[in-house]
């Protein structure tokens, strides 16, 4: 069963950490088989683009080796600048015609030359504004970015079977959570090292998506600017691995300030959504990414939003053997794990 041809390993290539997850799908549900994360050399990925191809390929190889992963087929994802996600409305027409229309209409929604992007789309259904219109989710990814990631995966000795989008992979992990209430309007907010992505959902459909360049790197840059230490030292200090380079107070006050800025950015998006015509309200916020470790971030959202705010634990959607993955490990890994798990849930023939 496990060696089925459609089996995949989920690989989330973040700009600061790579994460891998492998699941076994049984009649009882998805069983966590393997999970691991590793920090990558700072500067290997800048603004979503791969700078150090060989270094990064070696980091992936080492992670797969340390976790004893034998499966070569992987699902990866991209995000940030080079990915454009838009919901468009188009007139209803036969499937084949629709395909051509979407491709020709796509041009006006995408800030890049149409020949430079790979386009994919998914029909969401009847448009809310008019029953004659069809609502379509359009995704465009720059071809050179895709080529870069494919080259990286090949260099690591693996086969890239699926190239997904970070936001969708996160949503995929959210959808298997046992306690979620799909009718509740939920904001998924991932704050990583170099980007923040927001996705407001209702009944598993996305109502609003936003990406920006905020992340924990802002804290590292500020620590480095204020104290003169390197970004690498700042990272070790932030994670508590080094206590000799900068005082705890300095880290905390810088982290706190940046976290308030993230909180304001999220409030702005929530307010923009809530001031829309439909009179709907965000009732739940699920946070993910390394940003959740920063003091003051969750508290700010809790005090500013009239919503239930918590940190995602994507392992709750899986069957986890406690002997293999102790609670302490799961709790620590949970915020950074959802995208890799969402990717591991994909099957080779998924669209
Ligand atoms: N225990 C911790 N304490 C404080 N900060 C932490 C801790 N663990 C991780 N971080 C921060 O979280 C960051 C990593 O978060 P995450 O794994 O979500 O980023 P990423 O996915 O690599 O980045 P991106 O998605 O933006 O490319 C680290 O760079 C670090 O600054
Ligand atoms: Mg990330």
GROMACS .gro file of C-alpha atoms and ligand atoms in nm:
model
  383
    1UNK     CA    1   0.000   0.000   0.000
    2UNK     CA    2   0.273   0.233   0.109
    3UNK     CA    3   0.474   0.179  -0.209
    4UNK     CA    4   0.183   0.280  -0.424
    5UNK     CA    5   0.289   0.472  -0.731
    6UNK     CA    6   0.108   0.788  -0.626
    7UNK     CA    7   0.295   0.811  -0.298
    8UNK     CA    8   0.482   1.137  -0.230
    9UNK     CA    9   0.695   1.311   0.027
   10UNK     CA   10   0.594   1.669   0.111
   11UNK     CA   11   0.889   1.908   0.103
   12UNK     CA   12   0.845   2.269   0.218
   13UNK     CA   13   1.150   2.468   0.108
   14UNK     CA   14   1.135   2.777   0.327
   15UNK     CA   15   1.390   3.054   0.311
   16UNK     CA   16   1.513   2.964   0.657
   17UNK     CA   17   1.405   2.605   0.727
   18UNK     CA   18   1.329   2.307   0.504
   19UNK     CA   19   1.068   2.065   0.633
   20UNK     CA   20   0.972   1.718   0.508
   21UNK     CA   21   0.674   1.497   0.589
   22UNK     CA   22   0.579   1.150   0.477
   23UNK     CA   23   0.241   0.994   0.556
   24UNK     CA   24   0.094   0.647   0.523
   25UNK     CA   25  -0.269   0.656   0.428
   26UNK     CA   26  -0.471   0.377   0.590
   27UNK     CA   27  -0.839   0.300   0.639
   28UNK     CA   28  -0.817   0.474   0.978
   29UNK     CA   29  -0.668   0.793   0.838
   30UNK     CA   30  -0.332   0.948   0.760
   31UNK     CA   31  -0.051   0.809   0.973
   32UNK     CA   32   0.259   1.022   1.031
   33UNK     CA   33   0.550   0.814   0.906
   34UNK     CA   34   0.835   1.063   0.886
   35UNK     CA   35   0.884   1.428   0.971
   36UNK     CA   36   1.196   1.639   0.990
   37UNK     CA   37   1.318   1.996   0.961
   38UNK     CA   38   1.659   2.149   0.905
   39UNK     CA   39   1.789   2.503   0.900
   40UNK     CA   40   1.943   2.607   0.571
   41UNK     CA   41   2.241   2.832   0.521
   42UNK     CA   42   2.122   3.194   0.542
   43UNK     CA   43   2.113   3.360   0.200
   44UNK     CA   44   2.045   3.036   0.008
   45UNK     CA   45   1.703   3.170  -0.090
   46UNK     CA   46   1.645   3.542  -0.132
   47UNK     CA   47   1.304   3.686  -0.221
   48UNK     CA   48   1.187   3.338  -0.313
   49UNK     CA   49   1.469   3.284  -0.561
   50UNK     CA   50   1.737   3.020  -0.517
   51UNK     CA   51   2.079   3.176  -0.481
   52UNK     CA   52   2.285   2.878  -0.368
   53UNK     CA   53   2.155   2.584  -0.573
   54UNK     CA   54   2.422   2.331  -0.471
   55UNK     CA   55   2.421   2.423  -0.104
   56UNK     CA   56   2.045   2.393  -0.090
   57UNK     CA   57   2.042   2.060  -0.279
   58UNK     CA   58   2.291   1.927  -0.025
   59UNK     CA   59   2.074   2.051   0.263
   60UNK     CA   60   1.777   1.860   0.116
   61UNK     CA   61   1.989   1.548   0.063
   62UNK     CA   62   2.112   1.559   0.424
   63UNK     CA   63   1.759   1.603   0.559
   64UNK     CA   64   1.631   1.303   0.357
   65UNK     CA   65   1.931   1.098   0.466
   66UNK     CA   66   1.897   1.184   0.834
   67UNK     CA   67   1.526   1.092   0.824
   68UNK     CA   68   1.601   0.775   0.622
   69UNK     CA   69   1.356   0.868   0.348
   70UNK     CA   70   1.366   0.628   0.052
   71UNK     CA   71   1.080   0.775  -0.150
   72UNK     CA   72   1.207   0.990  -0.439
   73UNK     CA   73   0.879   1.149  -0.551
   74UNK     CA   74   0.819   1.483  -0.385
   75UNK     CA   75   0.558   1.757  -0.378
   76UNK     CA   76   0.700   2.106  -0.329
   77UNK     CA   77   0.547   2.451  -0.322
   78UNK     CA   78   0.633   2.808  -0.411
   79UNK     CA   79   0.502   3.141  -0.295
   80UNK     CA   80   0.582   3.508  -0.273
   81UNK     CA   81   0.634   3.751  -0.560
   82UNK     CA   82   0.657   3.510  -0.848
   83UNK     CA   83   0.318   3.357  -0.776
   84UNK     CA   84  -0.003   3.540  -0.862
   85UNK     CA   85  -0.336   3.414  -0.730
   86UNK     CA   86  -0.655   3.590  -0.840
   87UNK     CA   87  -1.023   3.513  -0.839
   88UNK     CA   88  -1.173   3.624  -1.169
   89UNK     CA   89  -1.526   3.624  -1.307
   90UNK     CA   90  -1.595   3.501  -1.655
   91UNK     CA   91  -1.909   3.417  -1.851
   92UNK     CA   92  -2.034   3.062  -1.828
   93UNK     CA   93  -1.961   2.855  -2.138
   94UNK     CA   94  -1.869   2.501  -2.241
   95UNK     CA   95  -1.562   2.353  -2.071
   96UNK     CA   96  -1.335   2.357  -2.377
   97UNK     CA   97  -1.415   2.715  -2.468
   98UNK     CA   98  -1.380   2.815  -2.108
   99UNK     CA   99  -1.023   2.690  -2.104
  100UNK     CA  100  -0.930   2.915  -2.396
  101UNK     CA  101  -1.119   3.213  -2.255
  102UNK     CA  102  -0.946   3.187  -1.919
  103UNK     CA  103  -0.606   3.174  -2.084
  104UNK     CA  104  -0.677   3.475  -2.302
  105UNK     CA  105  -0.838   3.672  -2.018
  106UNK     CA  106  -0.558   3.586  -1.778
  107UNK     CA  107  -0.327   3.834  -1.945
  108UNK     CA  108  -0.500   4.138  -1.796
  109UNK     CA  109  -0.478   4.004  -1.440
  110UNK     CA  110  -0.113   3.905  -1.439
  111UNK     CA  111   0.166   4.160  -1.400
  112UNK     CA  112   0.406   3.948  -1.609
  113UNK     CA  113   0.434   3.862  -1.975
  114UNK     CA  114   0.191   3.578  -2.036
  115UNK     CA  115   0.464   3.378  -2.210
  116UNK     CA  116   0.674   3.390  -1.895
  117UNK     CA  117   0.421   3.221  -1.667
  118UNK     CA  118   0.262   2.881  -1.618
  119UNK     CA  119  -0.111   2.920  -1.571
  120UNK     CA  120  -0.351   2.691  -1.391
  121UNK     CA  121  -0.707   2.747  -1.279
  122UNK     CA  122  -0.989   2.595  -1.082
  123UNK     CA  123  -1.358   2.665  -1.129
  124UNK     CA  124  -1.506   2.771  -0.794
  125UNK     CA  125  -1.869   2.800  -0.908
  126UNK     CA  126  -2.133   3.060  -0.968
  127UNK     CA  127  -2.013   3.413  -0.899
  128UNK     CA  128  -2.158   3.589  -0.594
  129UNK     CA  129  -2.210   3.905  -0.798
  130UNK     CA  130  -2.412   3.747  -1.078
  131UNK     CA  131  -2.546   3.399  -1.153
  132UNK     CA  132  -2.446   3.433  -1.520
  133UNK     CA  133  -2.083   3.464  -1.423
  134UNK     CA  134  -1.848   3.189  -1.319
  135UNK     CA  135  -1.596   3.246  -1.044
  136UNK     CA  136  -1.254   3.102  -1.132
  137UNK     CA  137  -0.940   3.081  -0.921
  138UNK     CA  138  -0.646   3.170  -1.141
  139UNK     CA  139  -0.288   3.082  -1.047
  140UNK     CA  140   0.014   3.198  -1.242
  141UNK     CA  141   0.371   3.108  -1.152
  142UNK     CA  142   0.676   3.241  -1.332
  143UNK     CA  143   0.826   2.973  -1.553
  144UNK     CA  144   1.183   3.055  -1.458
  145UNK     CA  145   1.094   3.010  -1.092
  146UNK     CA  146   0.941   2.669  -1.160
  147UNK     CA  147   1.246   2.571  -1.367
  148UNK     CA  148   1.473   2.677  -1.081
  149UNK     CA  149   1.289   2.459  -0.827
  150UNK     CA  150   1.278   2.162  -1.065
  151UNK     CA  151   1.652   2.190  -1.116
  152UNK     CA  152   1.703   2.204  -0.741
  153UNK     CA  153   1.496   1.891  -0.678
  154UNK     CA  154   1.677   1.700  -0.953
  155UNK     CA  155   2.011   1.809  -0.808
  156UNK     CA  156   1.899   1.666  -0.475
  157UNK     CA  157   1.838   1.333  -0.653
  158UNK     CA  158   1.458   1.353  -0.624
  159UNK     CA  159   1.161   1.373  -0.864
  160UNK     CA  160   0.937   1.679  -0.843
  161UNK     CA  161   0.589   1.538  -0.907
  162UNK     CA  162   0.376   1.826  -0.785
  163UNK     CA  163   0.450   2.195  -0.763
  164UNK     CA  164   0.191   2.352  -0.540
  165UNK     CA  165   0.145   2.698  -0.389
  166UNK     CA  166   0.232   2.752  -0.019
  167UNK     CA  167  -0.108   2.898   0.064
  168UNK     CA  168  -0.295   2.603  -0.087
  169UNK     CA  169  -0.073   2.349   0.089
  170UNK     CA  170  -0.143   2.522   0.421
  171UNK     CA  171  -0.516   2.517   0.348
  172UNK     CA  172  -0.486   2.146   0.265
  173UNK     CA  173  -0.338   2.074   0.609
  174UNK     CA  174  -0.609   2.286   0.774
  175UNK     CA  175  -0.886   2.094   0.598
  176UNK     CA  176  -0.800   1.765   0.770
  177UNK     CA  177  -0.808   1.910   1.121
  178UNK     CA  178  -1.066   1.725   1.329
  179UNK     CA  179  -1.195   2.020   1.533
  180UNK     CA  180  -1.232   2.275   1.257
  181UNK     CA  181  -1.568   2.425   1.191
  182UNK     CA  182  -1.580   2.484   0.817
  183UNK     CA  183  -1.871   2.728   0.842
  184UNK     CA  184  -1.675   2.955   1.073
  185UNK     CA  185  -1.487   3.225   0.886
  186UNK     CA  186  -1.125   3.142   0.951
  187UNK     CA  187  -0.805   3.331   0.883
  188UNK     CA  188  -0.495   3.121   0.820
  189UNK     CA  189  -0.192   3.341   0.884
  190UNK     CA  190   0.158   3.209   0.820
  191UNK     CA  191   0.448   3.427   0.925
  192UNK     CA  192   0.777   3.275   0.812
  193UNK     CA  193   1.128   3.413   0.788
  194UNK     CA  194   1.074   3.625   0.478
  195UNK     CA  195   0.704   3.640   0.408
  196UNK     CA  196   0.359   3.652   0.557
  197UNK     CA  197   0.066   3.489   0.382
  198UNK     CA  198  -0.293   3.540   0.479
  199UNK     CA  199  -0.593   3.340   0.361
  200UNK     CA  200  -0.950   3.400   0.479
  201UNK     CA  201  -1.169   3.091   0.437
  202UNK     CA  202  -1.529   2.992   0.466
  203UNK     CA  203  -1.650   2.638   0.402
  204UNK     CA  204  -1.307   2.556   0.256
  205UNK     CA  205  -1.335   2.829  -0.006
  206UNK     CA  206  -1.094   3.118  -0.002
  207UNK     CA  207  -1.257   3.462   0.032
  208UNK     CA  208  -0.942   3.673   0.045
  209UNK     CA  209  -0.569   3.608   0.009
  210UNK     CA  210  -0.281   3.845   0.077
  211UNK     CA  211   0.097   3.802   0.076
  212UNK     CA  212   0.361   4.044   0.191
  213UNK     CA  213   0.730   4.052   0.272
  214UNK     CA  214   0.703   4.062   0.652
  215UNK     CA  215   0.869   3.792   0.859
  216UNK     CA  216   1.122   3.707   1.129
  217UNK     CA  217   1.407   3.832   0.907
  218UNK     CA  218   1.291   4.185   0.999
  219UNK     CA  219   1.382   4.107   1.359
  220UNK     CA  220   1.724   3.971   1.263
  221UNK     CA  221   1.797   4.277   1.048
  222UNK     CA  222   1.697   4.514   1.327
  223UNK     CA  223   1.905   4.326   1.587
  224UNK     CA  224   2.201   4.333   1.350
  225UNK     CA  225   2.155   4.705   1.275
  226UNK     CA  226   2.128   4.801   1.640
  227UNK     CA  227   2.410   4.588   1.777
  228UNK     CA  228   2.646   4.533   1.484
  229UNK     CA  229   2.637   4.152   1.508
  230UNK     CA  230   2.592   3.940   1.193
  231UNK     CA  231   2.253   3.810   1.077
  232UNK     CA  232   2.368   3.459   1.159
  233UNK     CA  233   2.455   3.556   1.516
  234UNK     CA  234   2.124   3.739   1.544
  235UNK     CA  235   1.941   3.423   1.438
  236UNK     CA  236   2.125   3.214   1.699
  237UNK     CA  237   2.045   3.475   1.961
  238UNK     CA  238   1.677   3.486   1.863
  239UNK     CA  239   1.646   3.108   1.886
  240UNK     CA  240   1.817   3.108   2.225
  241UNK     CA  241   2.121   2.914   2.100
  242UNK     CA  242   2.360   3.192   2.187
  243UNK     CA  243   2.327   3.414   2.489
  244UNK     CA  244   2.658   3.598   2.469
  245UNK     CA  245   2.604   3.819   2.162
  246UNK     CA  246   2.305   4.033   2.256
  247UNK     CA  247   2.093   4.078   2.567
  248UNK     CA  248   1.757   3.906   2.606
  249UNK     CA  249   1.594   4.247   2.664
  250UNK     CA  250   1.714   4.382   2.331
  251UNK     CA  251   1.586   4.074   2.145
  252UNK     CA  252   1.255   4.093   2.322
  253UNK     CA  253   1.195   4.459   2.264
  254UNK     CA  254   1.286   4.437   1.894
  255UNK     CA  255   1.078   4.119   1.849
  256UNK     CA  256   0.786   4.280   2.027
  257UNK     CA  257   0.792   4.587   1.803
  258UNK     CA  258   0.805   4.382   1.484
  259UNK     CA  259   0.526   4.156   1.613
  260UNK     CA  260   0.306   4.464   1.669
  261UNK     CA  261   0.367   4.562   1.307
  262UNK     CA  262   0.261   4.211   1.188
  263UNK     CA  263  -0.044   4.238   1.406
  264UNK     CA  264  -0.138   4.574   1.247
  265UNK     CA  265  -0.091   4.433   0.898
  266UNK     CA  266  -0.323   4.145   0.980
  267UNK     CA  267  -0.580   4.379   1.136
  268UNK     CA  268  -0.575   4.588   0.821
  269UNK     CA  269  -0.655   4.286   0.603
  270UNK     CA  270  -0.924   4.166   0.844
  271UNK     CA  271  -1.079   4.514   0.849
  272UNK     CA  272  -1.071   4.536   0.471
  273UNK     CA  273  -1.247   4.201   0.454
  274UNK     CA  274  -1.501   4.288   0.720
  275UNK     CA  275  -1.588   4.620   0.564
  276UNK     CA  276  -1.691   4.437   0.248
  277UNK     CA  277  -2.056   4.428   0.152
  278UNK     CA  278  -2.137   4.084   0.290
  279UNK     CA  279  -2.116   4.188   0.656
  280UNK     CA  280  -1.907   3.886   0.750
  281UNK     CA  281  -1.669   3.858   1.041
  282UNK     CA  282  -1.348   3.663   1.099
  283UNK     CA  283  -1.429   3.432   1.389
  284UNK     CA  284  -1.116   3.226   1.412
  285UNK     CA  285  -0.745   3.285   1.347
  286UNK     CA  286  -0.498   3.001   1.308
  287UNK     CA  287  -0.134   3.105   1.317
  288UNK     CA  288   0.160   2.919   1.171
  289UNK     CA  289   0.525   2.972   1.080
  290UNK     CA  290   0.824   3.064   1.296
  291UNK     CA  291   0.664   3.403   1.367
  292UNK     CA  292   0.443   3.242   1.632
  293UNK     CA  293   0.748   3.210   1.858
  294UNK     CA  294   0.779   3.587   1.886
  295UNK     CA  295   0.647   3.730   2.213
  296UNK     CA  296   0.354   3.964   2.178
  297UNK     CA  297   0.236   3.847   1.836
  298UNK     CA  298  -0.049   3.619   1.937
  299UNK     CA  299  -0.137   3.840   2.237
  300UNK     CA  300  -0.175   4.145   2.015
  301UNK     CA  301  -0.418   3.962   1.786
  302UNK     CA  302  -0.608   3.828   2.086
  303UNK     CA  303  -0.655   4.173   2.232
  304UNK     CA  304  -0.731   4.351   1.903
  305UNK     CA  305  -0.959   4.097   1.737
  306UNK     CA  306  -1.288   3.966   1.859
  307UNK     CA  307  -1.193   3.617   1.744
  308UNK     CA  308  -1.054   3.290   1.871
  309UNK     CA  309  -0.677   3.302   1.806
  310UNK     CA  310  -0.461   2.991   1.826
  311UNK     CA  311  -0.150   2.827   1.687
  312UNK     CA  312  -0.211   2.552   1.435
  313UNK     CA  313  -0.118   2.194   1.519
  314UNK     CA  314  -0.136   2.008   1.188
  315UNK     CA  315  -0.042   1.679   1.358
  316UNK     CA  316  -0.391   1.673   1.511
  317UNK     CA  317  -0.522   1.579   1.168
  318UNK     CA  318  -0.293   1.275   1.162
  319UNK     CA  319  -0.251   0.952   1.354
  320UNK     CA  320   0.072   0.995   1.547
  321UNK     CA  321   0.261   0.723   1.732
  322UNK     CA  322   0.375   0.888   2.055
  323UNK     CA  323   0.669   0.652   2.094
  324UNK     CA  324   0.807   0.757   1.758
  325UNK     CA  325   0.712   1.125   1.787
  326UNK     CA  326   0.699   1.236   2.152
  327UNK     CA  327   0.464   1.516   2.253
  328UNK     CA  328   0.751   1.754   2.318
  329UNK     CA  329   0.871   1.710   1.958
  330UNK     CA  330   0.523   1.755   1.811
  331UNK     CA  331   0.450   2.070   2.010
  332UNK     CA  332   0.776   2.232   1.906
  333UNK     CA  333   0.747   2.137   1.538
  334UNK     CA  334   0.373   2.206   1.495
  335UNK     CA  335   0.384   2.575   1.390
  336UNK     CA  336   0.639   2.515   1.115
  337UNK     CA  337   0.497   2.180   0.995
  338UNK     CA  338   0.165   2.247   0.817
  339UNK     CA  339   0.288   2.323   0.464
  340UNK     CA  340   0.502   2.005   0.449
  341UNK     CA  341   0.205   1.804   0.580
  342UNK     CA  342  -0.034   1.969   0.333
  343UNK     CA  343   0.207   1.875   0.055
  344UNK     CA  344   0.244   1.518   0.182
  345UNK     CA  345  -0.135   1.481   0.155
  346UNK     CA  346  -0.116   1.536  -0.222
  347UNK     CA  347  -0.128   1.247  -0.466
  348UNK     CA  348   0.065   1.225  -0.791
  349UNK     CA  349  -0.241   1.270  -1.011
  350UNK     CA  350  -0.388   1.558  -0.806
  351UNK     CA  351  -0.468   1.878  -0.985
  352LIG     N1  352   1.227   2.873   1.892
  352LIG     C1  353   1.226   2.984   1.819
  352LIG     N2  354   1.231   3.103   1.878
  352LIG     C2  355   1.230   3.217   1.807
  352LIG     N3  356   1.224   3.221   1.674
  352LIG     C3  357   1.220   3.105   1.609
  352LIG     C4  358   1.220   2.981   1.676
  352LIG     N4  359   1.216   2.883   1.585
  352LIG     C5  360   1.213   2.946   1.466
  352LIG     N5  361   1.215   3.079   1.480
  352LIG     C6  362   1.214   3.179   1.374
  352LIG     O1  363   1.129   3.133   1.271
  352LIG     C7  364   1.197   3.136   1.147
  352LIG     C8  365   1.157   3.018   1.063
  352LIG     O2  366   1.018   3.013   1.045
  352LIG     P1  367   0.959   2.930   0.924
  352LIG     O3  368   1.012   2.792   0.927
  352LIG     O4  369   0.815   2.950   0.926
  352LIG     O5  370   1.027   3.010   0.802
  352LIG     P2  371   1.043   2.965   0.651
  352LIG     O6  372   0.931   2.878   0.614
  352LIG     O7  373   1.179   2.910   0.633
  352LIG     O8  374   1.036   3.107   0.581
  352LIG     P3  375   0.949   3.158   0.456
  352LIG     O9  376   0.825   3.076   0.448
  352LIG    O10  377   0.921   3.301   0.488
  352LIG    O11  378   1.038   3.142   0.338
  352LIG     C9  379   1.344   3.132   1.180
  352LIG    O12  380   1.418   3.202   1.083
  352LIG    C10  381   1.352   3.196   1.316
  352LIG    O13  382   1.379   3.334   1.302
  353LIG    MG1  383   0.748   2.902   0.515
   0.00000   0.00000   0.00000
